[in-house]
Structures are given as structure tokens and as C-alpha cells.
Short mmCIF file of C-alpha atoms and ligand atoms in Angstrom, two decimals:
data_model
loop_
_atom_site.label_atom_id
_atom_site.label_comp_id
_atom_site.label_asym_id
_atom_site.label_seq_id
_atom_site.Cartn_x
_atom_site.Cartn_y
_atom_site.Cartn_z
CA UNK A 14 -84.27 19.36 25.24
CA UNK A 15 -84.33 23.05 24.32
CA UNK A 16 -82.09 23.80 27.28
CA UNK A 17 -79.56 21.38 25.86
CA UNK A 18 -79.58 23.07 22.46
CA UNK A 19 -79.49 26.59 23.91
CA UNK A 20 -76.44 25.60 25.89
CA UNK A 21 -74.89 23.95 22.82
CA UNK A 22 -75.31 27.09 20.65
CA UNK A 23 -73.80 29.14 23.48
CA UNK A 24 -70.83 26.79 23.79
CA UNK A 25 -70.39 26.83 20.02
CA UNK A 26 -70.17 30.63 19.93
CA UNK A 27 -67.62 30.60 22.78
CA UNK A 28 -65.60 27.88 21.04
CA UNK A 29 -65.51 29.71 17.72
CA UNK A 30 -64.37 32.95 19.32
CA UNK A 31 -61.52 31.16 21.14
CA UNK A 32 -58.08 30.53 19.69
CA UNK A 33 -55.33 32.93 18.82
CA UNK A 34 -53.68 31.46 15.75
CA UNK A 35 -51.27 29.30 17.71
CA UNK A 36 -51.21 26.37 15.29
CA UNK A 37 -49.00 25.99 12.23
CA UNK A 38 -49.78 28.57 9.56
CA UNK A 39 -51.17 30.73 12.40
CA UNK A 40 -54.40 28.75 12.23
CA UNK A 41 -56.83 28.86 15.17
CA UNK A 42 -58.85 25.84 13.99
CA UNK A 43 -58.19 22.81 11.84
CA UNK A 44 -60.86 21.66 9.38
CA UNK A 45 -61.69 17.97 9.62
CA UNK A 46 -61.36 17.67 5.83
CA UNK A 47 -57.82 19.14 5.96
CA UNK A 48 -56.79 16.75 8.72
CA UNK A 49 -58.23 13.86 6.71
CA UNK A 50 -56.26 15.08 3.67
CA UNK A 51 -53.06 14.59 5.68
CA UNK A 52 -53.68 10.85 5.32
CA UNK A 53 -53.30 11.25 1.56
CA UNK A 54 -50.25 13.49 1.79
CA UNK A 55 -49.39 15.96 4.55
CA UNK A 56 -47.59 18.22 2.15
CA UNK A 57 -50.93 19.02 0.53
CA UNK A 58 -51.79 21.07 3.61
CA UNK A 59 -48.48 22.97 3.21
CA UNK A 60 -49.29 23.64 -0.43
CA UNK A 61 -52.86 24.70 0.33
CA UNK A 62 -51.51 27.44 2.61
CA UNK A 63 -48.72 28.40 0.18
CA UNK A 64 -50.72 28.41 -3.08
CA UNK A 65 -54.38 28.40 -2.05
CA UNK A 66 -56.91 25.86 -3.21
CA UNK A 67 -56.41 24.76 -6.81
CA UNK A 68 -59.68 24.20 -8.71
CA UNK A 69 -59.78 21.11 -10.91
CA UNK A 70 -62.41 19.72 -13.26
CA UNK A 71 -62.78 16.63 -11.10
CA UNK A 72 -63.39 18.76 -7.96
CA UNK A 73 -65.97 20.92 -9.74
CA UNK A 74 -67.82 17.89 -11.14
CA UNK A 75 -67.73 16.26 -7.69
CA UNK A 76 -69.14 19.37 -6.00
CA UNK A 77 -71.94 19.69 -8.57
CA UNK A 78 -72.94 16.03 -8.13
CA UNK A 79 -72.69 16.40 -4.40
CA UNK A 80 -75.12 19.36 -4.42
CA UNK A 81 -77.50 17.41 -6.63
CA UNK A 82 -77.50 14.30 -4.44
CA UNK A 83 -77.69 16.16 -1.13
CA UNK A 84 -79.67 19.36 -1.70
CA UNK A 85 -79.81 21.56 1.40
CA UNK A 86 -81.66 24.63 2.54
CA UNK A 87 -80.79 26.80 5.49
CA UNK A 88 -83.10 26.70 8.51
CA UNK A 89 -83.09 28.53 11.84
CA UNK A 90 -81.77 27.09 15.09
CA UNK A 91 -85.36 26.79 16.37
CA UNK A 92 -86.48 24.93 13.23
CA UNK A 93 -83.48 22.64 13.54
CA UNK A 94 -84.27 21.78 17.16
CA UNK A 95 -87.89 21.05 16.33
CA UNK A 96 -86.98 18.92 13.33
CA UNK A 97 -84.34 16.72 14.99
CA UNK A 98 -86.39 16.34 18.17
CA UNK A 99 -89.13 14.37 16.38
CA UNK A 100 -89.35 10.67 17.02
CA UNK A 101 -89.75 9.79 13.36
CA UNK A 102 -86.40 10.02 11.57
CA UNK A 103 -85.48 13.46 10.23
CA UNK A 104 -82.60 14.80 8.17
CA UNK A 105 -80.56 17.86 9.10
CA UNK A 106 -76.89 18.78 9.34
CA UNK A 107 -75.10 21.13 11.67
CA UNK A 108 -71.53 22.32 11.95
CA UNK A 109 -69.46 20.13 14.24
CA UNK A 110 -66.68 21.42 16.45
CA UNK A 111 -64.59 20.53 19.48
CA UNK A 112 -61.10 20.06 20.93
CA UNK A 113 -59.38 16.72 20.46
CA UNK A 114 -55.75 15.93 21.29
CA UNK A 115 -54.94 19.61 21.78
CA UNK A 116 -56.48 20.61 18.44
CA UNK A 117 -59.56 22.77 18.00
CA UNK A 118 -61.41 21.23 15.08
CA UNK A 119 -64.36 22.30 12.94
CA UNK A 120 -66.26 20.72 10.07
CA UNK A 121 -69.54 20.18 8.29
CA UNK A 122 -70.65 16.60 7.58
CA UNK A 123 -72.73 15.91 4.48
CA UNK A 124 -75.81 14.42 6.08
CA UNK A 125 -77.16 13.31 9.47
CA UNK A 126 -80.25 11.21 10.23
CA UNK A 127 -81.82 12.02 13.61
CA UNK A 128 -84.48 10.65 15.90
CA UNK A 129 -85.61 12.14 19.24
CA UNK A 130 -82.63 14.52 19.32
CA UNK A 131 -80.07 11.74 18.81
CA UNK A 132 -77.91 11.32 15.71
CA UNK A 133 -78.54 7.82 14.29
CA UNK A 134 -76.48 7.98 11.09
CA UNK A 135 -73.80 10.36 9.91
CA UNK A 136 -73.25 10.08 6.15
CA UNK A 137 -70.29 11.30 4.12
CA UNK A 138 -70.62 11.16 0.35
CA UNK A 139 -67.61 10.74 -1.91
CA UNK A 140 -67.88 10.69 -5.68
CA UNK A 141 -65.36 8.64 -7.61
CA UNK A 142 -64.44 7.65 -11.14
CA UNK A 143 -62.84 4.49 -9.80
CA UNK A 144 -64.02 1.52 -7.78
CA UNK A 145 -66.54 2.58 -5.10
CA UNK A 146 -65.54 -0.55 -3.14
CA UNK A 147 -62.09 0.87 -2.35
CA UNK A 148 -61.79 2.23 1.15
CA UNK A 149 -59.24 4.98 1.75
CA UNK A 150 -57.82 5.91 5.14
CA UNK A 151 -58.37 9.65 4.60
CA UNK A 152 -62.09 9.14 3.91
CA UNK A 153 -62.60 6.72 6.79
CA UNK A 154 -60.77 9.11 9.15
CA UNK A 155 -62.94 12.01 8.03
CA UNK A 156 -66.21 10.26 8.82
CA UNK A 157 -64.85 8.95 12.14
CA UNK A 158 -63.72 12.42 13.26
CA UNK A 159 -67.09 13.97 12.36
CA UNK A 160 -68.71 11.34 14.59
CA UNK A 161 -66.22 12.08 17.36
CA UNK A 162 -67.00 15.81 17.26
CA UNK A 163 -70.74 15.12 17.63
CA UNK A 164 -69.80 13.13 20.72
CA UNK A 165 -67.47 15.85 22.06
CA UNK A 166 -70.27 18.40 21.58
CA UNK A 167 -72.31 16.41 24.06
CA UNK A 168 -74.82 14.72 21.75
CA UNK A 169 -76.02 11.25 22.65
CA UNK A 170 -74.03 9.11 20.22
CA UNK A 171 -74.94 5.75 21.78
CA UNK A 172 -76.76 4.68 18.60
CA UNK A 173 -74.58 6.51 16.10
CA UNK A 174 -73.50 4.70 12.95
CA UNK A 175 -71.17 6.14 10.33
CA UNK A 176 -71.65 5.66 6.61
CA UNK A 177 -69.15 6.49 3.91
CA UNK A 178 -71.05 6.34 0.61
CA UNK A 179 -68.84 6.16 -2.48
CA UNK A 180 -70.66 6.62 -5.78
CA UNK A 181 -69.80 6.71 -9.46
CA UNK A 182 -71.58 9.51 -11.30
CA UNK A 183 -72.11 7.37 -14.40
CA UNK A 184 -74.36 4.98 -12.44
CA UNK A 185 -76.91 7.65 -11.53
CA UNK A 186 -79.71 8.77 -13.83
CA UNK A 187 -81.76 11.91 -13.08
CA UNK A 188 -84.40 10.09 -11.02
CA UNK A 189 -81.80 8.27 -8.94
CA UNK A 190 -80.03 11.56 -8.24
CA UNK A 191 -83.28 13.16 -7.04
CA UNK A 192 -84.13 10.27 -4.73
CA UNK A 193 -80.62 9.38 -3.59
CA UNK A 194 -80.53 11.00 -0.16
CA UNK A 195 -83.95 9.61 0.82
CA UNK A 196 -83.04 6.19 -0.54
CA UNK A 197 -79.73 5.95 1.30
CA UNK A 198 -81.22 7.27 4.57
CA UNK A 199 -84.03 4.76 4.42
CA UNK A 200 -81.62 1.91 3.54
CA UNK A 201 -79.46 2.80 6.54
CA UNK A 202 -82.43 2.85 8.89
CA UNK A 203 -83.64 -0.52 7.59
CA UNK A 204 -80.18 -2.11 7.52
CA UNK A 205 -80.67 -2.60 3.77
CA UNK A 206 -77.61 -0.95 2.22
CA UNK A 207 -76.49 -4.21 0.56
CA UNK A 208 -79.79 -4.35 -1.34
CA UNK A 209 -79.36 -0.72 -2.37
CA UNK A 210 -75.84 -1.45 -3.60
CA UNK A 211 -77.25 -4.30 -5.72
CA UNK A 212 -79.78 -1.95 -7.31
CA UNK A 213 -76.90 0.35 -8.26
CA UNK A 214 -75.02 -2.49 -9.96
CA UNK A 215 -71.50 -1.68 -8.79
CA UNK A 216 -71.74 2.12 -8.93
CA UNK A 217 -72.36 2.49 -5.17
CA UNK A 218 -70.71 1.16 -2.04
CA UNK A 219 -71.80 2.17 1.45
CA UNK A 220 -68.94 1.50 3.86
CA UNK A 221 -70.35 1.22 7.38
CA UNK A 222 -68.64 1.80 10.74
CA UNK A 223 -69.83 2.03 14.32
CA UNK A 224 -68.89 5.23 16.07
CA UNK A 225 -65.69 4.42 17.97
CA UNK A 226 -64.39 7.22 20.12
CA UNK A 227 -60.94 5.72 20.63
CA UNK A 228 -60.35 4.99 16.93
CA UNK A 229 -61.39 8.53 16.05
CA UNK A 230 -59.15 10.11 18.71
CA UNK A 231 -56.26 8.04 17.31
CA UNK A 232 -57.03 9.36 13.83
CA UNK A 233 -56.63 12.94 15.14
CA UNK A 234 -53.61 12.47 17.39
CA UNK A 235 -51.67 10.73 14.60
CA UNK A 236 -51.80 13.96 12.60
CA UNK A 237 -51.99 16.64 15.30
CA UNK A 238 -48.20 16.99 15.76
CA UNK A 239 -47.94 18.77 12.42
CA UNK A 240 -50.37 21.50 13.55
CA UNK A 241 -48.89 21.73 17.03
CA UNK A 242 -45.44 22.35 15.44
CA UNK A 243 -44.05 19.25 17.12
CA UNK A 244 -42.74 17.94 13.80
CA UNK A 245 -42.31 18.88 10.15
CA UNK A 246 -44.79 17.66 7.49
CA UNK A 247 -44.27 14.30 5.85
CA UNK A 248 -44.77 13.93 2.11
CA UNK A 249 -46.01 11.25 -0.23
CA UNK A 250 -43.68 8.45 -1.29
CA UNK A 251 -46.11 7.40 -4.02
CA UNK A 252 -45.55 8.54 -7.60
CA UNK A 253 -49.19 7.66 -8.31
CA UNK A 254 -50.41 10.04 -5.60
CA UNK A 255 -48.21 12.87 -6.87
CA UNK A 256 -49.37 12.20 -10.43
CA UNK A 257 -52.99 12.65 -9.31
CA UNK A 258 -52.22 15.69 -7.12
CA UNK A 259 -53.28 19.20 -8.15
CA UNK A 260 -50.08 20.63 -6.64
CA UNK A 261 -47.74 18.31 -8.57
CA UNK A 262 -46.29 21.12 -10.73
CA UNK A 263 -45.68 23.47 -7.77
CA UNK A 264 -44.84 21.18 -4.88
CA UNK A 265 -41.18 21.05 -3.81
CA UNK A 266 -41.69 17.44 -2.71
CA UNK A 267 -43.42 16.29 -5.88
CA UNK A 268 -42.14 13.03 -7.34
CA UNK A 269 -43.41 13.92 -10.82
CA UNK A 270 -43.50 16.86 -13.16
CA UNK A 271 -46.92 17.45 -14.64
CA UNK A 272 -45.39 18.68 -17.89
CA UNK A 273 -43.38 15.60 -18.71
CA UNK A 274 -44.74 13.09 -16.18
CA UNK A 275 -41.17 12.08 -15.44
CA UNK A 276 -39.93 11.16 -12.04
CA UNK A 277 -37.78 13.84 -10.47
CA UNK A 278 -34.18 12.96 -9.69
CA UNK A 279 -33.60 12.56 -5.95
S1 SF4 B 29 -47.22 16.59 -5.27
FE1 SF4 B 29 -46.93 14.72 -4.10
S2 SF4 B 29 -45.70 15.32 -2.31
FE2 SF4 B 29 -46.56 17.20 -3.20
S3 SF4 B 29 -48.47 17.54 -2.11
FE3 SF4 B 29 -49.01 16.40 -3.93
S4 SF4 B 29 -48.98 14.25 -3.29
FE4 SF4 B 29 -47.87 15.44 -1.74
#
């Protein structure tokens, strides 16, 4: 098993030192989260490169809750290998990477449950103020592509399940927040996420998917043409999306003005 991991770290270093900025915006790699964001609106990626990331209250609150629900500490490669190699389930994340559809991709999932060196569950947490039961294509694509990259890296994904956990902050008291990651991991292992959702009374929904290589490859190839300069970016046709977008007051494709919330003439 150690040979496998030694080889994987070596391949990772070679992968990360490859690439010469040949993608759009002179990028050498595409982040999984950015690719997933293209499902919301591709022009967001354009704006991110033009204006940088725009902090918002909602993003900051989401990040803080995220850190509280999934606390992490850095460990060495050797500690990681020992931890995930145990038969009893263990929790550890690693950066994922790989080439799919001509795109070199990188990312960091929120949480992975392991047993005997195999990933059993990959979990992505999304906080929301809305209905946790809603399932969005960008979020589903993100979790699917993380799973695909584990597969591309050469991990045994024969038992891999994918979980997209959507939670409302107002449904989580301090104790729940402390226990959340253990509770959701254990519910996934026992096949008891429905019972967990009931305990959370509508403030949690765990959307489950099996790892599906073909569906995940499709999710990448549908958006790769933008990075490969094969086509120009598309933009949202939804006023609601533009209204909720942090770039609405700067974006040349915006359908609203933040100042007056009026629709732009076309
Ligand atoms: S303002 Fe609208 S068109 Fe522009 S990036 Fe945001 S969602 Fe897309």
C-alpha cells in the first residue's frame, strides 16, 4: 500500500509542475469549484479573472460555518497513509487532481471517509438560507467531479458514494455543530441519512449519488470548451441569478443593476 501512495505523491508533484498556461486566462489548471460555478453562470469565471473574488457577507458566514462543522488539522503524508489504511472507517481529505477531457483539474473536497485505503464516502457541504432539499446542477457537478478525480488518481472507487449535504445554519445549535461531521459520517456508513434529516427537522438534506465516471466526465466536457478557447463564455439568462450575483454591478452581461434593481435594456 505504501508503494501505491509513494507513487501517487510522485505523480501529484509531476502533475502540478506540468502545464504552461495554455488555457483561457493563461491558466494551467482549472479548479473544480470554478468549473462547477460555470453551471450557475459562465460569465462569473470571466468576472473572477477580471475583478478578483468579491467577498460577501453570505460567503464569509458560509466559510465560518463550514470551518466549524468540518474542523481540520494538517497531517503528514505518512500519517495520512497510516490513517486511511485502517480497516475501521477514518476521516481525512487530500487534494484531488487529474486530466479530464483535455483539462488539468485540481480541487479539495470537504470530507472523505476511508476504509482499508479505499474512499467510501466523499462529502461536500453547502450552507444555505433557502430550502436544503433543492438540488442545483453546479453543486451536483462539483461532487461528481471530485469523485472522478479520485478515480483518475488511481484510487479504488468501487465502493465510493457521493454525498452533497445542504444545511441551514439556523437549524444547528452549538452541540450539533461540534458533532456534525461525526454524525453525518456515521449516518452515511449506516445508510441512515434519512433518520438524521428527520432529527434536523428540515434544516438538513443529504443528497446521495453513486460515483458514476461517465456522468462526471460529461459534467467536465460540457464546460471544458470555454477553457480550451473553443468557444466564448455563455452568460445567465435569469434575472434572479444576476440579482443574487456578487458581480451584478460590474458585469457587462448583468441583467440587473444592483443600485436600482432594474432590468437593463437589451
Ligand atoms: S451578473 Fe449575471 S451574467 Fe454577470 S456573472 Fe453574474 S449571473 Fe452571470
